[in-house]
Amino acid sequence: MKRILLLICSAISFAVNATEYKIHSAVELQALKLAPGDKVVLADGQWKDQRLVFSGKGTEAAPIVLTTEKPGVTKLTGTSTLLVEGTWLVVDGLYFTDGHSEKEDVIVLSAKTSYSRVTNTAIVNYNAPDIKKDYKWLSLYGHHNRVDHCWLEGKSHQGTTLVVWLSDQPNYHRIDHNYFGQRPELGVNGGETIRIGTSTWSMHDSYTIVENNIFNRCDGEIEAISNKSCRNILRNNLFYECSATLTLRHGNNNEAYGNIFIGNNKPNTGGIRIIGENQQVHDNFFQELTGTGLSAAISIMDGLPNPILTSHWQVKNAVISKNTIVHCKESLSIGAGKNADRYLPALNTVFNNNTIITDRQPVNWVDESVVMQFSGNIADVPAGTKLPEGFAVKATGTAKDKDGIWQVPGVKPDLFWKNTKVGPAWTSPVLGAR
């Protein structure tokens, strides 16, 4: 209570002394000496080829805000970019479009940035003429930063859309309530929508939370989310007709739960791919996915012996529970990716209390040497289907509801996007639209 009163008093004090600046160029922004509670407004008009540097030290009670006079109308075009550097800074209502970056990532929260936020902001079709040019649209360094209620769509050139970069210390970032719109297939590696870490930093803890985001037809490459670090939480996201997967590519002790994958039988739509140690995959919902092998609804890979950081590490101690898989082409792939070099089977893997509804074989053994611990699972399958021990055959009587979701007894996916705002306040991207 004492801390709350102090924050309130501090906020009142800064509110009295705060200044609002209306500016017309990046040069004007750089000249400002910003104090807690200050607000900078980009005037309506032409913001072309502007390299904005937003720096300062706000406080929890009185952050410094950078916004636009008309969110969604005021546009940053040409070669405009934004560097954010400081503490308790808020970027609200920017819109990058009709241009591309020449050198830098479009929005960067630097290594010196903490407790800061990018919200209500969009980067749409901000593409280099050369699709081989690699820059990210949003790069998160520092720690305790947040990206929320943003709209990122149409990235057609090389490079991940949003990257969390690691350091020696965990970053504790939060990425939530964003709309990631269509990303066309790139044709090469590097087309992820979100990447958390890199192979070389993959054994470091990140503690990033990715939640309540929509991924709509994010087809850039096989990984829509590429997890390459430890102790992250990936929960309650919607993957709609994505020819890609949520991949636990590197790192250990990650948790993926409450996610919804709707494929609508679109080609190569995938689910969750598991690599590494102590991964928890539970309470996810997979519907009408057509991916197989590495893109199956749930894919458990074989690993490489003596792996280096860029390798596929052996799966150990994975717990896969209470997931629901409905009418997917390949529900569970065990030992996916096995070849002459990659042959270490998953160890101590638990698959319990899951429900699979399919007219196909529910389990595909790519590597028959894998020993799985099956228990309490339900399979709604044709009579005579061969099942491992730990499955009970049960008719579920499923049917689709008005939202196009298969209704499974005892399972109720959280359709968060129906009652929670996702994306900027000034626009409403349409699910499924191109």
Short mmCIF file of C-alpha atoms in Angstrom, two decimals:
data_model
loop_
_atom_site.label_atom_id
_atom_site.label_comp_id
_atom_site.label_asym_id
_atom_site.label_seq_id
_atom_site.Cartn_x
_atom_site.Cartn_y
_atom_site.Cartn_z
CA MET A 1 0.00 0.00 0.00
CA LYS A 2 2.84 2.39 0.86
CA ARG A 3 4.48 1.74 -2.51
CA ILE A 4 1.19 2.37 -4.33
CA LEU A 5 0.72 5.70 -2.52
CA LEU A 6 4.27 6.70 -3.41
CA LEU A 7 3.66 5.88 -7.07
CA ILE A 8 0.43 7.89 -7.08
CA CYS A 9 2.10 10.89 -5.46
CA SER A 10 5.01 10.62 -7.87
CA ALA A 11 2.67 10.42 -10.86
CA ILE A 12 0.78 13.54 -9.72
CA SER A 13 4.05 15.42 -9.28
CA PHE A 14 5.33 14.49 -12.74
CA ALA A 15 1.95 15.18 -14.33
CA VAL A 16 2.12 18.75 -13.08
CA ASN A 17 5.63 19.24 -14.47
CA ALA A 18 5.28 17.16 -17.65
CA THR A 19 5.61 18.78 -21.05
CA GLU A 20 3.96 17.88 -24.34
CA TYR A 21 6.01 18.50 -27.47
CA LYS A 22 4.64 18.52 -31.00
CA ILE A 23 7.43 17.86 -33.47
CA HIS A 24 7.82 17.71 -37.25
CA SER A 25 11.11 15.84 -37.77
CA ALA A 26 13.60 13.38 -36.30
CA VAL A 27 16.02 16.28 -35.80
CA GLU A 28 13.54 17.96 -33.46
CA LEU A 29 13.09 14.73 -31.50
CA GLN A 30 16.82 14.28 -31.01
CA ALA A 31 17.15 17.83 -29.68
CA LEU A 32 14.69 17.25 -26.84
CA LYS A 33 15.80 16.58 -23.26
CA LEU A 34 12.91 14.48 -22.08
CA ALA A 35 11.86 14.07 -18.46
CA PRO A 36 9.48 11.64 -16.76
CA GLY A 37 5.89 12.23 -17.81
CA ASP A 38 6.76 14.06 -21.03
CA LYS A 39 4.87 13.32 -24.21
CA VAL A 40 6.15 13.74 -27.76
CA VAL A 41 3.61 13.93 -30.58
CA LEU A 42 4.52 13.43 -34.22
CA ALA A 43 2.51 16.09 -36.06
CA ASP A 44 0.25 14.98 -38.86
CA GLY A 45 1.97 15.28 -42.20
CA GLN A 46 4.89 13.86 -44.15
CA TRP A 47 7.24 11.61 -42.18
CA LYS A 48 9.49 10.29 -44.91
CA ASP A 49 13.10 9.10 -44.51
CA GLN A 50 13.14 9.89 -40.80
CA ARG A 51 15.59 8.13 -38.46
CA LEU A 52 13.86 8.62 -35.11
CA VAL A 53 15.87 8.23 -31.90
CA PHE A 54 13.64 8.14 -28.84
CA SER A 55 15.67 8.24 -25.62
CA GLY A 56 15.10 9.18 -22.02
CA LYS A 57 14.54 7.92 -18.52
CA GLY A 58 10.95 7.78 -17.46
CA THR A 59 9.59 6.12 -14.35
CA GLU A 60 6.96 3.48 -13.69
CA ALA A 61 4.59 6.18 -12.46
CA ALA A 62 5.46 8.63 -15.24
CA PRO A 63 6.73 7.00 -18.45
CA ILE A 64 7.82 9.10 -21.42
CA VAL A 65 5.52 8.66 -24.43
CA LEU A 66 6.17 8.95 -28.16
CA THR A 67 2.98 8.98 -30.23
CA THR A 68 1.37 10.49 -33.31
CA GLU A 69 -1.22 13.18 -33.73
CA LYS A 70 -3.42 10.76 -35.70
CA PRO A 71 -2.61 7.09 -35.00
CA GLY A 72 -3.19 5.04 -38.14
CA VAL A 73 -3.23 8.17 -40.31
CA THR A 74 0.20 9.65 -39.64
CA LYS A 75 2.60 7.36 -41.52
CA LEU A 76 6.33 6.82 -41.47
CA THR A 77 7.46 6.07 -45.00
CA GLY A 78 10.51 5.92 -47.24
CA THR A 79 13.49 4.71 -45.20
CA SER A 80 12.18 5.69 -41.76
CA THR A 81 13.28 3.74 -38.66
CA LEU A 82 13.02 4.03 -34.88
CA LEU A 83 15.61 3.43 -32.16
CA VAL A 84 14.32 3.27 -28.58
CA GLU A 85 16.87 3.64 -25.80
CA GLY A 86 16.21 4.21 -22.11
CA THR A 87 13.83 3.19 -19.33
CA TRP A 88 10.06 3.39 -18.99
CA LEU A 89 9.52 4.59 -22.54
CA VAL A 90 6.26 4.03 -24.47
CA VAL A 91 5.91 4.05 -28.25
CA ASP A 92 2.22 4.33 -29.09
CA GLY A 93 0.44 4.62 -32.43
CA LEU A 94 3.22 4.64 -35.06
CA TYR A 95 2.60 3.27 -38.56
CA PHE A 96 5.46 2.24 -40.88
CA THR A 97 4.43 1.54 -44.47
CA ASP A 98 5.21 2.41 -48.09
CA GLY A 99 8.95 2.03 -47.68
CA HIS A 100 11.81 -0.07 -46.38
CA SER A 101 14.89 0.16 -44.21
CA GLU A 102 18.25 0.79 -45.84
CA LYS A 103 20.50 -0.61 -43.10
CA GLU A 104 18.90 -0.98 -39.67
CA ASP A 105 16.01 -2.98 -38.31
CA VAL A 106 12.82 -0.95 -38.49
CA ILE A 107 12.13 -0.66 -34.74
CA VAL A 108 14.90 -1.48 -32.26
CA LEU A 109 14.70 -1.50 -28.48
CA SER A 110 18.40 -1.30 -27.66
CA ALA A 111 20.44 -3.23 -25.11
CA LYS A 112 20.18 -0.17 -22.83
CA THR A 113 16.39 -0.29 -22.89
CA SER A 114 14.28 -1.70 -20.08
CA TYR A 115 10.68 -1.55 -18.82
CA SER A 116 9.63 -0.04 -22.13
CA ARG A 117 6.78 -0.73 -24.49
CA VAL A 118 5.79 -0.66 -28.16
CA THR A 119 2.01 -0.63 -28.44
CA ASN A 120 -0.77 0.23 -30.89
CA THR A 121 1.83 0.32 -33.65
CA ALA A 122 2.02 -1.18 -37.15
CA ILE A 123 4.63 -2.21 -39.71
CA VAL A 124 2.90 -3.26 -42.92
CA ASN A 125 4.43 -4.15 -46.31
CA TYR A 126 7.68 -2.39 -45.38
CA ASN A 127 9.75 -4.38 -47.86
CA ALA A 128 13.09 -3.96 -49.53
CA PRO A 129 13.03 -4.20 -53.35
CA ASP A 130 15.57 -7.03 -53.07
CA ILE A 131 13.96 -9.96 -51.21
CA LYS A 132 17.45 -11.17 -50.18
CA LYS A 133 18.00 -8.05 -48.08
CA ASP A 134 17.91 -9.08 -44.41
CA TYR A 135 16.58 -6.73 -41.78
CA LYS A 136 14.15 -7.36 -38.99
CA TRP A 137 11.01 -5.37 -38.50
CA LEU A 138 11.23 -5.36 -34.71
CA SER A 139 14.26 -6.23 -32.57
CA LEU A 140 14.06 -6.55 -28.79
CA TYR A 141 17.24 -6.21 -26.75
CA GLY A 142 17.47 -5.13 -23.11
CA HIS A 143 15.10 -6.54 -20.51
CA HIS A 144 11.53 -6.31 -19.26
CA ASN A 145 10.21 -4.81 -22.49
CA ARG A 146 6.79 -5.37 -24.01
CA VAL A 147 5.32 -5.45 -27.53
CA ASP A 148 1.53 -5.47 -27.51
CA HIS A 149 -1.50 -4.67 -29.66
CA CYS A 150 0.64 -4.20 -32.74
CA TRP A 151 0.08 -5.17 -36.38
CA LEU A 152 2.88 -6.67 -38.47
CA GLU A 153 2.00 -7.97 -41.92
CA GLY A 154 3.33 -8.56 -45.41
CA LYS A 155 7.05 -9.12 -44.84
CA SER A 156 8.31 -10.61 -48.10
CA HIS A 157 12.08 -10.19 -47.80
CA GLN A 158 14.77 -12.07 -45.87
CA GLY A 159 14.86 -11.91 -42.09
CA THR A 160 12.65 -12.74 -39.12
CA THR A 161 9.74 -10.39 -38.48
CA LEU A 162 10.32 -10.02 -34.71
CA VAL A 163 13.43 -11.16 -32.84
CA VAL A 164 14.24 -11.39 -29.14
CA TRP A 165 18.02 -11.07 -28.77
CA LEU A 166 19.66 -12.64 -25.72
CA SER A 167 22.49 -11.60 -23.41
CA ASP A 168 24.13 -13.07 -20.32
CA GLN A 169 21.06 -12.13 -18.26
CA PRO A 170 17.43 -13.21 -18.83
CA ASN A 171 15.34 -10.59 -20.62
CA TYR A 172 11.79 -11.22 -19.34
CA HIS A 173 10.10 -9.71 -22.42
CA ARG A 174 6.38 -9.98 -23.13
CA ILE A 175 4.86 -10.21 -26.61
CA ASP A 176 1.06 -10.16 -26.44
CA HIS A 177 -2.17 -9.30 -28.24
CA ASN A 178 -0.43 -8.66 -31.55
CA TYR A 179 -1.79 -9.43 -35.01
CA PHE A 180 0.81 -11.07 -37.25
CA GLY A 181 -0.76 -10.99 -40.69
CA GLN A 182 0.10 -12.86 -43.83
CA ARG A 183 3.75 -13.55 -44.51
CA PRO A 184 4.26 -15.20 -47.92
CA GLU A 185 6.56 -18.17 -48.29
CA LEU A 186 10.17 -16.98 -48.51
CA GLY A 187 11.58 -20.15 -50.04
CA VAL A 188 14.67 -20.20 -47.79
CA ASN A 189 15.50 -20.24 -44.09
CA GLY A 190 14.99 -16.96 -42.25
CA GLY A 191 11.29 -16.40 -42.76
CA GLU A 192 10.15 -16.90 -39.16
CA THR A 193 7.53 -14.58 -37.70
CA ILE A 194 8.99 -14.67 -34.17
CA ARG A 195 12.38 -15.95 -33.07
CA ILE A 196 13.38 -16.01 -29.41
CA GLY A 197 17.16 -16.21 -29.27
CA THR A 198 19.72 -17.68 -31.63
CA SER A 199 21.43 -21.05 -31.84
CA THR A 200 24.62 -19.72 -30.23
CA TRP A 201 22.65 -18.31 -27.25
CA SER A 202 20.17 -21.16 -27.07
CA MET A 203 21.28 -22.56 -23.72
CA HIS A 204 20.69 -19.22 -21.99
CA ASP A 205 17.46 -18.43 -20.12
CA SER A 206 15.15 -15.87 -21.71
CA TYR A 207 11.89 -16.04 -19.72
CA THR A 208 10.00 -14.47 -22.62
CA ILE A 209 6.21 -14.79 -22.66
CA VAL A 210 4.38 -14.93 -26.00
CA GLU A 211 0.63 -14.92 -25.46
CA ASN A 212 -2.74 -14.04 -26.99
CA ASN A 213 -1.33 -13.27 -30.43
CA ILE A 214 -2.91 -14.11 -33.79
CA PHE A 215 -0.73 -15.62 -36.50
CA ASN A 216 -2.80 -15.41 -39.68
CA ARG A 217 -1.37 -17.31 -42.67
CA CYS A 218 2.23 -16.79 -41.59
CA ASP A 219 3.85 -19.00 -44.22
CA GLY A 220 7.37 -17.54 -44.36
CA GLU A 221 9.06 -20.85 -43.55
CA ILE A 222 8.49 -24.04 -41.55
CA GLU A 223 8.77 -22.17 -38.22
CA ALA A 224 6.21 -19.47 -37.41
CA ILE A 225 7.69 -19.27 -33.92
CA SER A 226 11.27 -20.46 -33.55
CA ASN A 227 12.14 -20.91 -29.89
CA LYS A 228 15.93 -20.84 -29.48
CA SER A 229 16.43 -20.27 -25.76
CA CYS A 230 15.34 -21.59 -22.37
CA ARG A 231 12.43 -21.12 -19.98
CA ASN A 232 9.99 -19.38 -22.28
CA ILE A 233 6.20 -19.58 -22.15
CA LEU A 234 4.24 -19.75 -25.41
CA ARG A 235 0.57 -19.76 -24.55
CA ASN A 236 -2.94 -19.00 -25.78
CA ASN A 237 -1.97 -18.00 -29.32
CA LEU A 238 -4.00 -18.65 -32.47
CA PHE A 239 -2.26 -20.08 -35.54
CA TYR A 240 -4.76 -19.71 -38.38
CA GLU A 241 -4.00 -21.51 -41.66
CA CYS A 242 -0.24 -21.18 -41.11
CA SER A 243 1.93 -23.38 -43.29
CA ALA A 244 4.37 -23.37 -40.40
CA THR A 245 4.81 -24.65 -36.85
CA LEU A 246 5.51 -23.54 -33.31
CA THR A 247 8.98 -25.07 -33.02
CA LEU A 248 10.91 -25.68 -29.82
CA ARG A 249 14.05 -25.61 -31.94
CA HIS A 250 16.77 -25.02 -29.34
CA GLY A 251 16.91 -24.60 -25.59
CA ASN A 252 15.29 -26.45 -22.72
CA ASN A 253 12.57 -26.11 -20.08
CA ASN A 254 10.05 -24.33 -22.31
CA GLU A 255 6.27 -24.57 -22.03
CA ALA A 256 3.71 -24.39 -24.86
CA TYR A 257 0.08 -24.53 -23.79
CA GLY A 258 -3.39 -23.28 -24.60
CA ASN A 259 -2.48 -22.60 -28.24
CA ILE A 260 -5.02 -23.14 -31.01
CA PHE A 261 -4.01 -24.36 -34.47
CA ILE A 262 -6.68 -24.17 -37.17
CA GLY A 263 -5.57 -25.48 -40.55
CA ASN A 264 -8.88 -25.73 -42.43
CA ASN A 265 -7.11 -28.40 -44.52
CA LYS A 266 -4.82 -25.82 -46.11
CA PRO A 267 -1.63 -27.49 -47.46
CA ASN A 268 1.30 -27.97 -45.04
CA THR A 269 -0.38 -26.45 -42.00
CA GLY A 270 1.48 -27.60 -38.89
CA GLY A 271 1.39 -27.78 -35.11
CA ILE A 272 4.16 -28.09 -32.51
CA ARG A 273 7.61 -29.56 -33.11
CA ILE A 274 9.60 -30.75 -30.07
CA ILE A 275 13.40 -30.77 -29.74
CA GLY A 276 15.53 -30.51 -26.58
CA GLU A 277 15.03 -31.30 -22.91
CA ASN A 278 12.22 -30.89 -20.36
CA GLN A 279 9.74 -29.37 -22.81
CA GLN A 280 6.10 -29.22 -21.68
CA VAL A 281 3.38 -29.26 -24.33
CA HIS A 282 -0.12 -29.34 -22.92
CA ASP A 283 -3.73 -28.22 -23.37
CA ASN A 284 -3.25 -27.23 -27.01
CA PHE A 285 -5.96 -27.64 -29.67
CA PHE A 286 -5.13 -28.80 -33.21
CA GLN A 287 -7.76 -28.85 -35.96
CA GLU A 288 -7.64 -29.94 -39.61
CA LEU A 289 -3.88 -29.63 -40.09
CA THR A 290 -2.40 -31.29 -43.17
CA GLY A 291 1.30 -31.25 -42.30
CA THR A 292 3.21 -34.50 -41.80
CA GLY A 293 6.59 -35.42 -40.36
CA LEU A 294 8.22 -32.23 -39.06
CA SER A 295 4.89 -30.43 -39.56
CA ALA A 296 2.59 -32.98 -37.91
CA ALA A 297 0.16 -31.78 -35.26
CA ILE A 298 2.71 -32.92 -32.68
CA SER A 299 6.16 -33.85 -33.96
CA ILE A 300 8.87 -35.38 -31.76
CA MET A 301 12.23 -35.31 -33.51
CA ASP A 302 15.21 -37.61 -33.37
CA GLY A 303 18.48 -35.95 -32.36
CA LEU A 304 22.12 -35.88 -33.40
CA PRO A 305 24.95 -37.48 -31.37
CA ASN A 306 27.55 -35.03 -30.00
CA PRO A 307 25.48 -32.04 -31.09
CA ILE A 308 26.84 -28.54 -31.50
CA LEU A 309 24.65 -25.54 -30.69
CA THR A 310 23.18 -25.41 -34.18
CA SER A 311 22.26 -29.13 -34.18
CA HIS A 312 19.00 -30.93 -33.46
CA TRP A 313 19.45 -31.97 -29.81
CA GLN A 314 17.97 -35.16 -28.45
CA VAL A 315 14.52 -34.97 -26.90
CA LYS A 316 14.59 -35.84 -23.20
CA ASN A 317 11.89 -35.75 -20.53
CA ALA A 318 9.17 -34.20 -22.69
CA VAL A 319 5.69 -34.17 -21.16
CA ILE A 320 2.87 -34.02 -23.71
CA SER A 321 -0.52 -33.97 -22.04
CA LYS A 322 -4.16 -32.95 -22.36
CA ASN A 323 -3.86 -31.89 -26.00
CA THR A 324 -6.75 -32.30 -28.44
CA ILE A 325 -6.05 -33.28 -32.05
CA VAL A 326 -9.03 -33.27 -34.40
CA HIS A 327 -9.04 -34.50 -38.01
CA CYS A 328 -5.38 -33.82 -38.72
CA LYS A 329 -3.53 -35.65 -41.47
CA GLU A 330 -0.80 -36.77 -39.07
CA SER A 331 -1.63 -36.45 -35.38
CA LEU A 332 1.60 -37.62 -33.76
CA SER A 333 4.94 -38.20 -35.47
CA ILE A 334 7.53 -40.02 -33.35
CA GLY A 335 11.15 -39.80 -34.44
CA ALA A 336 10.47 -37.25 -37.17
CA GLY A 337 13.47 -36.30 -39.24
CA LYS A 338 15.35 -39.50 -38.57
CA ASN A 339 18.20 -40.13 -41.00
CA ALA A 340 21.68 -41.67 -41.10
CA ASP A 341 23.12 -38.83 -39.00
CA ARG A 342 20.14 -37.88 -36.86
CA TYR A 343 19.08 -41.04 -35.06
CA LEU A 344 19.06 -40.51 -31.27
CA PRO A 345 15.56 -41.46 -30.07
CA ALA A 346 13.52 -39.39 -27.65
CA LEU A 347 14.09 -40.48 -24.06
CA ASN A 348 11.62 -40.61 -21.18
CA THR A 349 8.78 -39.03 -23.16
CA VAL A 350 5.34 -38.97 -21.54
CA PHE A 351 2.19 -38.78 -23.68
CA ASN A 352 -0.82 -38.81 -21.39
CA ASN A 353 -4.47 -37.74 -21.28
CA ASN A 354 -4.54 -36.55 -24.88
CA THR A 355 -7.50 -36.92 -27.24
CA ILE A 356 -7.06 -37.80 -30.92
CA ILE A 357 -9.97 -37.83 -33.35
CA THR A 358 -9.06 -39.10 -36.79
CA ASP A 359 -9.97 -41.51 -39.56
CA ARG A 360 -6.26 -42.26 -40.04
CA GLN A 361 -3.59 -44.03 -38.03
CA PRO A 362 -3.16 -41.69 -34.99
CA VAL A 363 0.51 -42.49 -34.34
CA ASN A 364 3.23 -42.53 -36.98
CA TRP A 365 6.42 -44.28 -35.84
CA VAL A 366 9.25 -42.89 -37.94
CA ASP A 367 11.69 -44.31 -35.38
CA GLU A 368 10.38 -47.53 -33.86
CA SER A 369 13.19 -47.57 -31.28
CA VAL A 370 11.57 -44.70 -29.36
CA VAL A 371 10.04 -45.81 -26.06
CA MET A 372 7.02 -43.68 -25.18
CA GLN A 373 5.02 -43.70 -21.95
CA PHE A 374 1.38 -43.65 -23.05
CA SER A 375 -1.43 -43.40 -20.52
CA GLY A 376 -4.98 -42.12 -20.25
CA ASN A 377 -5.29 -41.19 -23.92
CA ILE A 378 -8.54 -41.30 -25.90
CA ALA A 379 -8.75 -42.17 -29.59
CA ASP A 380 -11.87 -41.72 -31.69
CA VAL A 381 -10.77 -43.86 -34.63
CA PRO A 382 -12.24 -46.39 -37.07
CA ALA A 383 -12.79 -49.89 -35.75
CA GLY A 384 -9.71 -52.08 -36.02
CA THR A 385 -7.20 -49.22 -35.87
CA LYS A 386 -3.96 -50.33 -34.25
CA LEU A 387 -3.19 -48.36 -31.10
CA PRO A 388 -0.36 -48.43 -28.55
CA GLU A 389 -1.12 -49.40 -24.97
CA GLY A 390 -2.33 -46.36 -23.07
CA PHE A 391 -5.11 -45.49 -25.54
CA ALA A 392 -8.80 -46.18 -25.05
CA VAL A 393 -11.13 -46.15 -28.05
CA LYS A 394 -14.10 -43.86 -27.51
CA ALA A 395 -16.63 -42.23 -29.83
CA THR A 396 -16.75 -38.50 -29.09
CA GLY A 397 -19.60 -37.43 -31.37
CA THR A 398 -17.89 -34.23 -32.47
CA ALA A 399 -19.42 -31.53 -34.64
CA LYS A 400 -18.45 -27.99 -35.61
CA ASP A 401 -19.96 -25.01 -33.83
CA LYS A 402 -20.88 -21.64 -35.38
CA ASP A 403 -17.25 -20.51 -35.11
CA GLY A 404 -16.05 -23.48 -37.14
CA ILE A 405 -14.42 -25.16 -34.12
CA TRP A 406 -14.89 -28.89 -33.59
CA GLN A 407 -16.68 -29.43 -30.30
CA VAL A 408 -15.04 -32.14 -28.20
CA PRO A 409 -16.67 -33.17 -24.91
CA GLY A 410 -14.78 -31.70 -21.96
CA VAL A 411 -12.65 -29.45 -24.18
CA LYS A 412 -13.30 -25.74 -24.59
CA PRO A 413 -10.57 -23.79 -26.41
CA ASP A 414 -10.27 -20.15 -25.35
CA LEU A 415 -11.28 -18.10 -28.39
CA PHE A 416 -9.59 -15.05 -26.87
CA TRP A 417 -9.78 -13.01 -30.09
CA LYS A 418 -13.57 -12.91 -29.86
CA ASN A 419 -13.65 -11.01 -26.57
CA THR A 420 -10.20 -9.37 -26.37
CA LYS A 421 -8.78 -6.68 -28.65
CA VAL A 422 -5.88 -7.98 -30.75
CA GLY A 423 -3.86 -5.51 -32.80
CA PRO A 424 -3.99 -1.69 -32.73
CA ALA A 425 -7.02 0.18 -31.44
CA TRP A 426 -7.23 2.12 -34.72
CA THR A 427 -7.71 -0.88 -37.01
CA SER A 428 -9.35 -4.29 -37.03
CA PRO A 429 -7.47 -6.78 -39.24
CA VAL A 430 -9.76 -9.54 -40.45
CA LEU A 431 -8.94 -13.14 -39.57
CA GLY A 432 -8.36 -15.10 -42.74
CA ALA A 433 -8.08 -12.02 -44.98
CA ARG A 434 -5.16 -11.65 -47.34
#
